[in-house]
Amino acid sequence: MTDAPAMTRYQLAEVGALLAEPARAAMLLALSDGTARPAGELARVAGIGAATASAHLKRLLDGGLLALHAQGRHRYYRLADDEVSAMLEALAMPRTRDAAPKSSADPAVRRARTCYRHLAGQLGVALCESLLARDYLEAASEGLRLLPAGAEALTSAGLKVQATGQLLRLHGRGCLDWTERRLHVGGPLGVALTSAMLDAGWLRRATQGRALVPSADGLRCLSSLGVRLDTPL
């Protein structure tokens, strides 16, 4: 987002209008885990009929907040990119400041979850800070990038060589975590890193919602990278 032109007041007002409708907001939140979903499922999430859902989805597409993936006769909707997800996360910050947990699921979501398709929460922030502190990750002018020493460390910790080699070719960005108020790794680098950890079995997706659950082996591997959490998982 560093090279993106500043949003005008009219564009900001249009985004605000798109988010102000509860049904559209429900659809966006349902897609904030990085999944792609059909219109019928999004209609059920929002509690509206098919025709109304179609109109809302068209507005979100036209407004640049959603993207459409066609597979044969099926059409799936997803967030346009992780910048849209980051915006949704940032908008949640004022509402959650100093807020007490509202459900038993909240601690799991705060500890580790998906932000679009990259790792967020306490675990995501701790990983980002450890990689930066050990000079495995560099904050460059074009964003965050993994250094060769970081790729070697990730390989030694248990990620596949092919995966860490791909990470060296990608750029990421610092994404402000809405629960921790600190940065985790976002952008293409964050997405690929999280995917590699899922493939390696370090993390698994919870049966519902956005929470990610680290395995015992995953915690040992992350610990070898210097990742420490204030509270146990």
PDB file of C-alpha atoms in Angstrom:
ATOM      1  CA  MET A   1       0.000   0.000   0.000  1.00  0.00           C
ATOM      2  CA  THR A   2       2.998   2.278   0.203  1.00  0.00           C
ATOM      3  CA  ASP A   3       2.702   3.432  -3.417  1.00  0.00           C
ATOM      4  CA  ALA A   4      -1.094   3.628  -3.505  1.00  0.00           C
ATOM      5  CA  PRO A   5      -2.604   7.075  -4.038  1.00  0.00           C
ATOM      6  CA  ALA A   6      -4.308   8.668  -1.065  1.00  0.00           C
ATOM      7  CA  MET A   7      -8.012   7.938  -0.793  1.00  0.00           C
ATOM      8  CA  THR A   8     -10.191  10.942  -1.551  1.00  0.00           C
ATOM      9  CA  ARG A   9     -13.017  12.010   0.742  1.00  0.00           C
ATOM     10  CA  TYR A  10     -15.519  10.747  -1.832  1.00  0.00           C
ATOM     11  CA  GLN A  11     -13.903   7.304  -1.992  1.00  0.00           C
ATOM     12  CA  LEU A  12     -13.804   7.159   1.799  1.00  0.00           C
ATOM     13  CA  ALA A  13     -17.486   8.098   1.960  1.00  0.00           C
ATOM     14  CA  GLU A  14     -18.325   5.354  -0.548  1.00  0.00           C
ATOM     15  CA  VAL A  15     -16.451   2.733   1.492  1.00  0.00           C
ATOM     16  CA  GLY A  16     -18.250   3.947   4.602  1.00  0.00           C
ATOM     17  CA  ALA A  17     -21.597   3.595   2.850  1.00  0.00           C
ATOM     18  CA  LEU A  18     -20.743   0.048   1.783  1.00  0.00           C
ATOM     19  CA  LEU A  19     -19.834  -0.940   5.339  1.00  0.00           C
ATOM     20  CA  ALA A  20     -22.789   0.835   6.957  1.00  0.00           C
ATOM     21  CA  GLU A  21     -25.342  -1.770   5.795  1.00  0.00           C
ATOM     22  CA  PRO A  22     -25.400  -4.673   8.348  1.00  0.00           C
ATOM     23  CA  ALA A  23     -26.023  -7.361   5.716  1.00  0.00           C
ATOM     24  CA  ARG A  24     -22.996  -6.265   3.665  1.00  0.00           C
ATOM     25  CA  ALA A  25     -20.900  -6.028   6.815  1.00  0.00           C
ATOM     26  CA  ALA A  26     -21.906  -9.580   7.757  1.00  0.00           C
ATOM     27  CA  MET A  27     -20.844 -10.843   4.333  1.00  0.00           C
ATOM     28  CA  LEU A  28     -17.460  -9.120   4.575  1.00  0.00           C
ATOM     29  CA  LEU A  29     -16.843 -10.503   8.055  1.00  0.00           C
ATOM     30  CA  ALA A  30     -17.740 -14.016   6.876  1.00  0.00           C
ATOM     31  CA  LEU A  31     -15.085 -13.712   4.169  1.00  0.00           C
ATOM     32  CA  SER A  32     -12.417 -12.225   6.432  1.00  0.00           C
ATOM     33  CA  ASP A  33     -10.872 -15.675   7.019  1.00  0.00           C
ATOM     34  CA  GLY A  34      -9.728 -15.730   3.378  1.00  0.00           C
ATOM     35  CA  THR A  35     -12.313 -18.223   2.154  1.00  0.00           C
ATOM     36  CA  ALA A  36     -14.363 -17.939  -1.029  1.00  0.00           C
ATOM     37  CA  ARG A  37     -18.084 -18.569  -0.620  1.00  0.00           C
ATOM     38  CA  PRO A  38     -21.124 -18.791  -2.903  1.00  0.00           C
ATOM     39  CA  ALA A  39     -23.889 -16.206  -2.834  1.00  0.00           C
ATOM     40  CA  GLY A  40     -26.357 -18.581  -1.189  1.00  0.00           C
ATOM     41  CA  GLU A  41     -24.098 -19.182   1.784  1.00  0.00           C
ATOM     42  CA  LEU A  42     -23.426 -15.453   2.174  1.00  0.00           C
ATOM     43  CA  ALA A  43     -27.168 -14.770   2.016  1.00  0.00           C
ATOM     44  CA  ARG A  44     -27.729 -17.197   4.906  1.00  0.00           C
ATOM     45  CA  VAL A  45     -24.911 -15.604   6.921  1.00  0.00           C
ATOM     46  CA  ALA A  46     -26.484 -12.179   6.423  1.00  0.00           C
ATOM     47  CA  GLY A  47     -30.027 -13.425   7.061  1.00  0.00           C
ATOM     48  CA  ILE A  48     -31.410 -12.102   3.757  1.00  0.00           C
ATOM     49  CA  GLY A  49     -32.992 -13.484   0.603  1.00  0.00           C
ATOM     50  CA  ALA A  50     -31.163 -14.435  -2.576  1.00  0.00           C
ATOM     51  CA  ALA A  51     -32.261 -11.391  -4.593  1.00  0.00           C
ATOM     52  CA  THR A  52     -31.255  -8.959  -1.850  1.00  0.00           C
ATOM     53  CA  ALA A  53     -27.928 -10.750  -1.418  1.00  0.00           C
ATOM     54  CA  SER A  54     -27.245 -10.486  -5.141  1.00  0.00           C
ATOM     55  CA  ALA A  55     -27.784  -6.728  -5.040  1.00  0.00           C
ATOM     56  CA  HIS A  56     -25.503  -6.323  -2.029  1.00  0.00           C
ATOM     57  CA  LEU A  57     -22.776  -8.478  -3.577  1.00  0.00           C
ATOM     58  CA  LYS A  58     -22.886  -6.414  -6.766  1.00  0.00           C
ATOM     59  CA  ARG A  59     -22.362  -3.241  -4.743  1.00  0.00           C
ATOM     60  CA  LEU A  60     -19.413  -4.769  -2.918  1.00  0.00           C
ATOM     61  CA  LEU A  61     -17.909  -5.933  -6.207  1.00  0.00           C
ATOM     62  CA  ASP A  62     -18.397  -2.539  -7.842  1.00  0.00           C
ATOM     63  CA  GLY A  63     -16.904  -0.873  -4.760  1.00  0.00           C
ATOM     64  CA  GLY A  64     -13.723  -2.947  -5.033  1.00  0.00           C
ATOM     65  CA  LEU A  65     -14.141  -4.772  -1.718  1.00  0.00           C
ATOM     66  CA  LEU A  66     -14.899  -8.184  -3.214  1.00  0.00           C
ATOM     67  CA  ALA A  67     -13.556 -10.284  -6.068  1.00  0.00           C
ATOM     68  CA  LEU A  68     -15.440 -12.974  -7.995  1.00  0.00           C
ATOM     69  CA  HIS A  69     -14.099 -16.414  -8.887  1.00  0.00           C
ATOM     70  CA  ALA A  70     -16.042 -18.425 -11.463  1.00  0.00           C
ATOM     71  CA  GLN A  71     -15.588 -22.197 -11.546  1.00  0.00           C
ATOM     72  CA  GLY A  72     -17.785 -23.749 -14.188  1.00  0.00           C
ATOM     73  CA  ARG A  73     -21.337 -22.700 -13.413  1.00  0.00           C
ATOM     74  CA  HIS A  74     -20.455 -21.826  -9.836  1.00  0.00           C
ATOM     75  CA  ARG A  75     -19.534 -18.334  -8.647  1.00  0.00           C
ATOM     76  CA  TYR A  76     -17.598 -17.701  -5.468  1.00  0.00           C
ATOM     77  CA  TYR A  77     -16.992 -14.411  -3.687  1.00  0.00           C
ATOM     78  CA  ARG A  78     -13.917 -13.481  -1.649  1.00  0.00           C
ATOM     79  CA  LEU A  79     -12.310 -10.330  -0.300  1.00  0.00           C
ATOM     80  CA  ALA A  80     -10.544  -8.434  -3.056  1.00  0.00           C
ATOM     81  CA  ASP A  81      -7.154  -8.653  -1.315  1.00  0.00           C
ATOM     82  CA  ASP A  82      -5.490  -8.574   2.065  1.00  0.00           C
ATOM     83  CA  GLU A  83      -5.597  -4.771   2.080  1.00  0.00           C
ATOM     84  CA  VAL A  84      -9.377  -4.999   2.387  1.00  0.00           C
ATOM     85  CA  SER A  85      -8.944  -7.490   5.229  1.00  0.00           C
ATOM     86  CA  ALA A  86      -6.452  -5.169   6.944  1.00  0.00           C
ATOM     87  CA  MET A  87      -8.951  -2.322   6.670  1.00  0.00           C
ATOM     88  CA  LEU A  88     -11.659  -4.464   8.292  1.00  0.00           C
ATOM     89  CA  GLU A  89      -9.253  -5.449  11.080  1.00  0.00           C
ATOM     90  CA  ALA A  90      -8.281  -1.819  11.655  1.00  0.00           C
ATOM     91  CA  LEU A  91     -11.915  -0.738  11.801  1.00  0.00           C
ATOM     92  CA  ALA A  92     -12.471  -3.239  14.601  1.00  0.00           C
ATOM     93  CA  MET A  93      -9.840  -1.594  16.816  1.00  0.00           C
ATOM     94  CA  PRO A  94     -11.893   1.297  18.308  1.00  0.00           C
ATOM     95  CA  ARG A  95     -14.753  -1.064  19.167  1.00  0.00           C
ATOM     96  CA  THR A  96     -12.452  -3.573  20.880  1.00  0.00           C
ATOM     97  CA  ARG A  97     -10.200  -1.171  22.795  1.00  0.00           C
ATOM     98  CA  ASP A  98     -10.311  -2.051  26.506  1.00  0.00           C
ATOM     99  CA  ALA A  99     -13.145  -4.466  25.802  1.00  0.00           C
ATOM    100  CA  ALA A 100     -13.452  -7.573  27.932  1.00  0.00           C
ATOM    101  CA  PRO A 101     -13.727 -10.983  26.244  1.00  0.00           C
ATOM    102  CA  LYS A 102     -17.330 -11.720  25.310  1.00  0.00           C
ATOM    103  CA  SER A 103     -17.145 -15.465  24.777  1.00  0.00           C
ATOM    104  CA  SER A 104     -15.051 -18.510  25.532  1.00  0.00           C
ATOM    105  CA  ALA A 105     -13.838 -18.471  21.906  1.00  0.00           C
ATOM    106  CA  ASP A 106     -12.249 -15.041  22.229  1.00  0.00           C
ATOM    107  CA  PRO A 107      -8.991 -16.191  23.889  1.00  0.00           C
ATOM    108  CA  ALA A 108      -8.347 -18.711  21.097  1.00  0.00           C
ATOM    109  CA  VAL A 109      -9.021 -16.080  18.437  1.00  0.00           C
ATOM    110  CA  ARG A 110      -6.739 -13.591  20.167  1.00  0.00           C
ATOM    111  CA  ARG A 111      -3.931 -16.119  20.504  1.00  0.00           C
ATOM    112  CA  ALA A 112      -3.853 -17.276  16.862  1.00  0.00           C
ATOM    113  CA  ARG A 113      -6.187 -16.640  13.943  1.00  0.00           C
ATOM    114  CA  THR A 114      -6.279 -15.837  10.260  1.00  0.00           C
ATOM    115  CA  CYS A 115      -6.265 -12.228   9.095  1.00  0.00           C
ATOM    116  CA  TYR A 116      -7.359 -12.751   5.506  1.00  0.00           C
ATOM    117  CA  ARG A 117      -4.956 -15.684   4.896  1.00  0.00           C
ATOM    118  CA  HIS A 118      -2.016 -14.826   7.134  1.00  0.00           C
ATOM    119  CA  LEU A 119      -1.266 -15.550  10.778  1.00  0.00           C
ATOM    120  CA  ALA A 120      -2.500 -12.959  13.273  1.00  0.00           C
ATOM    121  CA  GLY A 121      -3.039 -12.670  17.003  1.00  0.00           C
ATOM    122  CA  GLN A 122      -0.462 -13.161  19.748  1.00  0.00           C
ATOM    123  CA  LEU A 123       1.305 -15.916  17.825  1.00  0.00           C
ATOM    124  CA  GLY A 124       1.497 -13.890  14.605  1.00  0.00           C
ATOM    125  CA  VAL A 125       2.839 -10.834  16.410  1.00  0.00           C
ATOM    126  CA  ALA A 126       5.382 -12.911  18.360  1.00  0.00           C
ATOM    127  CA  LEU A 127       6.613 -14.562  15.154  1.00  0.00           C
ATOM    128  CA  CYS A 128       7.014 -11.224  13.371  1.00  0.00           C
ATOM    129  CA  GLU A 129       8.894  -9.669  16.283  1.00  0.00           C
ATOM    130  CA  SER A 130      11.195 -12.671  16.665  1.00  0.00           C
ATOM    131  CA  LEU A 131      12.061 -12.784  12.956  1.00  0.00           C
ATOM    132  CA  LEU A 132      12.864  -9.065  13.014  1.00  0.00           C
ATOM    133  CA  ALA A 133      14.888  -9.290  16.236  1.00  0.00           C
ATOM    134  CA  ARG A 134      17.027 -12.125  14.872  1.00  0.00           C
ATOM    135  CA  ASP A 135      17.595 -10.342  11.542  1.00  0.00           C
ATOM    136  CA  TYR A 136      15.707 -13.072   9.687  1.00  0.00           C
ATOM    137  CA  LEU A 137      13.210 -10.497   8.418  1.00  0.00           C
ATOM    138  CA  GLU A 138      14.003  -7.050   7.050  1.00  0.00           C
ATOM    139  CA  ALA A 139      11.820  -3.967   6.824  1.00  0.00           C
ATOM    140  CA  ALA A 140      12.840  -2.683   3.377  1.00  0.00           C
ATOM    141  CA  SER A 141      11.490   0.200   1.309  1.00  0.00           C
ATOM    142  CA  GLU A 142       9.223  -2.170  -0.621  1.00  0.00           C
ATOM    143  CA  GLY A 143       7.944  -3.783   2.575  1.00  0.00           C
ATOM    144  CA  LEU A 144       8.963  -6.784   4.645  1.00  0.00           C
ATOM    145  CA  ARG A 145      11.211  -9.384   3.088  1.00  0.00           C
ATOM    146  CA  LEU A 146      12.705 -12.605   4.376  1.00  0.00           C
ATOM    147  CA  LEU A 147      16.513 -12.739   4.392  1.00  0.00           C
ATOM    148  CA  PRO A 148      18.522 -15.848   3.405  1.00  0.00           C
ATOM    149  CA  ALA A 149      19.416 -16.444   7.060  1.00  0.00           C
ATOM    150  CA  GLY A 150      15.696 -16.450   7.823  1.00  0.00           C
ATOM    151  CA  ALA A 151      14.986 -18.992   5.101  1.00  0.00           C
ATOM    152  CA  GLU A 152      17.745 -21.228   6.487  1.00  0.00           C
ATOM    153  CA  ALA A 153      16.336 -20.900  10.019  1.00  0.00           C
ATOM    154  CA  LEU A 154      12.825 -21.778   8.850  1.00  0.00           C
ATOM    155  CA  THR A 155      14.167 -24.798   6.970  1.00  0.00           C
ATOM    156  CA  SER A 156      16.127 -25.916  10.020  1.00  0.00           C
ATOM    157  CA  ALA A 157      12.977 -25.512  12.113  1.00  0.00           C
ATOM    158  CA  GLY A 158      11.101 -27.897   9.830  1.00  0.00           C
ATOM    159  CA  LEU A 159       9.592 -26.086   6.846  1.00  0.00           C
ATOM    160  CA  LYS A 160      10.189 -27.552   3.394  1.00  0.00           C
ATOM    161  CA  VAL A 161      13.089 -26.171   1.346  1.00  0.00           C
ATOM    162  CA  GLN A 162      10.754 -25.482  -1.583  1.00  0.00           C
ATOM    163  CA  ALA A 163       8.476 -23.404   0.641  1.00  0.00           C
ATOM    164  CA  THR A 164      11.269 -21.328   2.184  1.00  0.00           C
ATOM    165  CA  GLY A 165      12.785 -20.757  -1.250  1.00  0.00           C
ATOM    166  CA  GLN A 166       9.474 -19.320  -2.425  1.00  0.00           C
ATOM    167  CA  LEU A 167       9.334 -17.038   0.619  1.00  0.00           C
ATOM    168  CA  LEU A 168      12.591 -15.380  -0.442  1.00  0.00           C
ATOM    169  CA  ARG A 169      10.923 -14.191  -3.652  1.00  0.00           C
ATOM    170  CA  LEU A 170       7.934 -12.570  -1.963  1.00  0.00           C
ATOM    171  CA  HIS A 171       7.371  -9.251  -0.235  1.00  0.00           C
ATOM    172  CA  GLY A 172       5.120  -8.651   2.723  1.00  0.00           C
ATOM    173  CA  ARG A 173       4.014  -5.777   4.868  1.00  0.00           C
ATOM    174  CA  GLY A 174       3.450  -5.052   8.502  1.00  0.00           C
ATOM    175  CA  CYS A 175      -0.256  -5.546   9.241  1.00  0.00           C
ATOM    176  CA  LEU A 176      -1.521  -3.874  12.425  1.00  0.00           C
ATOM    177  CA  ASP A 177      -3.068  -6.556  14.614  1.00  0.00           C
ATOM    178  CA  TRP A 178      -6.428  -5.388  15.994  1.00  0.00           C
ATOM    179  CA  THR A 179      -6.159  -7.352  19.259  1.00  0.00           C
ATOM    180  CA  GLU A 180      -2.453  -6.866  19.983  1.00  0.00           C
ATOM    181  CA  ARG A 181      -1.963  -3.330  18.544  1.00  0.00           C
ATOM    182  CA  ARG A 182       1.362  -4.521  17.115  1.00  0.00           C
ATOM    183  CA  LEU A 183       2.424  -5.818  13.717  1.00  0.00           C
ATOM    184  CA  HIS A 184       2.198  -9.266  12.219  1.00  0.00           C
ATOM    185  CA  VAL A 185       3.442 -10.285   8.756  1.00  0.00           C
ATOM    186  CA  GLY A 186       0.871  -9.586   6.056  1.00  0.00           C
ATOM    187  CA  GLY A 187       0.883  -9.412   2.280  1.00  0.00           C
ATOM    188  CA  PRO A 188       1.973 -12.236  -0.063  1.00  0.00           C
ATOM    189  CA  LEU A 189       4.874 -13.145   2.247  1.00  0.00           C
ATOM    190  CA  GLY A 190       2.542 -13.518   5.241  1.00  0.00           C
ATOM    191  CA  VAL A 191       0.081 -15.609   3.230  1.00  0.00           C
ATOM    192  CA  ALA A 192       2.796 -17.962   1.934  1.00  0.00           C
ATOM    193  CA  LEU A 193       4.462 -18.276   5.339  1.00  0.00           C
ATOM    194  CA  THR A 194       1.166 -19.205   6.997  1.00  0.00           C
ATOM    195  CA  SER A 195       0.396 -21.681   4.214  1.00  0.00           C
ATOM    196  CA  ALA A 196       3.803 -23.312   4.718  1.00  0.00           C
ATOM    197  CA  MET A 197       3.190 -23.643   8.462  1.00  0.00           C
ATOM    198  CA  LEU A 198      -0.223 -25.206   7.831  1.00  0.00           C
ATOM    199  CA  ASP A 199       1.270 -27.658   5.314  1.00  0.00           C
ATOM    200  CA  ALA A 200       3.998 -28.589   7.811  1.00  0.00           C
ATOM    201  CA  GLY A 201       1.430 -29.283  10.519  1.00  0.00           C
ATOM    202  CA  TRP A 202       2.604 -26.476  12.772  1.00  0.00           C
ATOM    203  CA  LEU A 203      -0.909 -25.036  12.655  1.00  0.00           C
ATOM    204  CA  ARG A 204      -4.365 -26.353  11.915  1.00  0.00           C
ATOM    205  CA  ARG A 205      -7.629 -24.544  11.332  1.00  0.00           C
ATOM    206  CA  ALA A 206     -10.276 -24.658  14.024  1.00  0.00           C
ATOM    207  CA  THR A 207     -13.496 -26.414  13.044  1.00  0.00           C
ATOM    208  CA  GLN A 208     -15.323 -23.074  13.053  1.00  0.00           C
ATOM    209  CA  GLY A 209     -14.339 -19.447  12.836  1.00  0.00           C
ATOM    210  CA  ARG A 210     -10.941 -17.898  12.217  1.00  0.00           C
ATOM    211  CA  ALA A 211      -8.925 -19.441  15.038  1.00  0.00           C
ATOM    212  CA  LEU A 212      -5.740 -21.352  14.243  1.00  0.00           C
ATOM    213  CA  VAL A 213      -4.532 -24.041  16.625  1.00  0.00           C
ATOM    214  CA  PRO A 214      -0.781 -24.729  16.873  1.00  0.00           C
ATOM    215  CA  SER A 215       0.296 -28.328  17.294  1.00  0.00           C
ATOM    216  CA  ALA A 216       2.726 -29.403  20.015  1.00  0.00           C
ATOM    217  CA  ASP A 217       5.357 -29.986  17.329  1.00  0.00           C
ATOM    218  CA  GLY A 218       4.557 -26.597  15.819  1.00  0.00           C
ATOM    219  CA  LEU A 219       5.107 -24.893  19.155  1.00  0.00           C
ATOM    220  CA  ARG A 220       8.490 -26.605  19.500  1.00  0.00           C
ATOM    221  CA  CYS A 221       9.474 -25.507  16.002  1.00  0.00           C
ATOM    222  CA  LEU A 222       8.350 -21.929  16.629  1.00  0.00           C
ATOM    223  CA  SER A 223      10.193 -21.926  19.942  1.00  0.00           C
ATOM    224  CA  SER A 224      13.395 -22.797  18.068  1.00  0.00           C
ATOM    225  CA  LEU A 225      12.855 -19.558  16.135  1.00  0.00           C
ATOM    226  CA  GLY A 226      12.624 -17.589  19.370  1.00  0.00           C
ATOM    227  CA  VAL A 227       8.844 -17.256  19.395  1.00  0.00           C
ATOM    228  CA  ARG A 228       7.620 -16.735  22.942  1.00  0.00           C
ATOM    229  CA  LEU A 229       4.123 -16.013  24.193  1.00  0.00           C
ATOM    230  CA  ASP A 230       3.169 -14.245  27.418  1.00  0.00           C
ATOM    231  CA  THR A 231       0.315 -16.689  27.950  1.00  0.00           C
ATOM    232  CA  PRO A 232       0.390 -20.415  27.174  1.00  0.00           C
ATOM    233  CA  LEU A 233      -1.656 -21.765  24.295  1.00  0.00           C
TER     234      LEU A 233
END
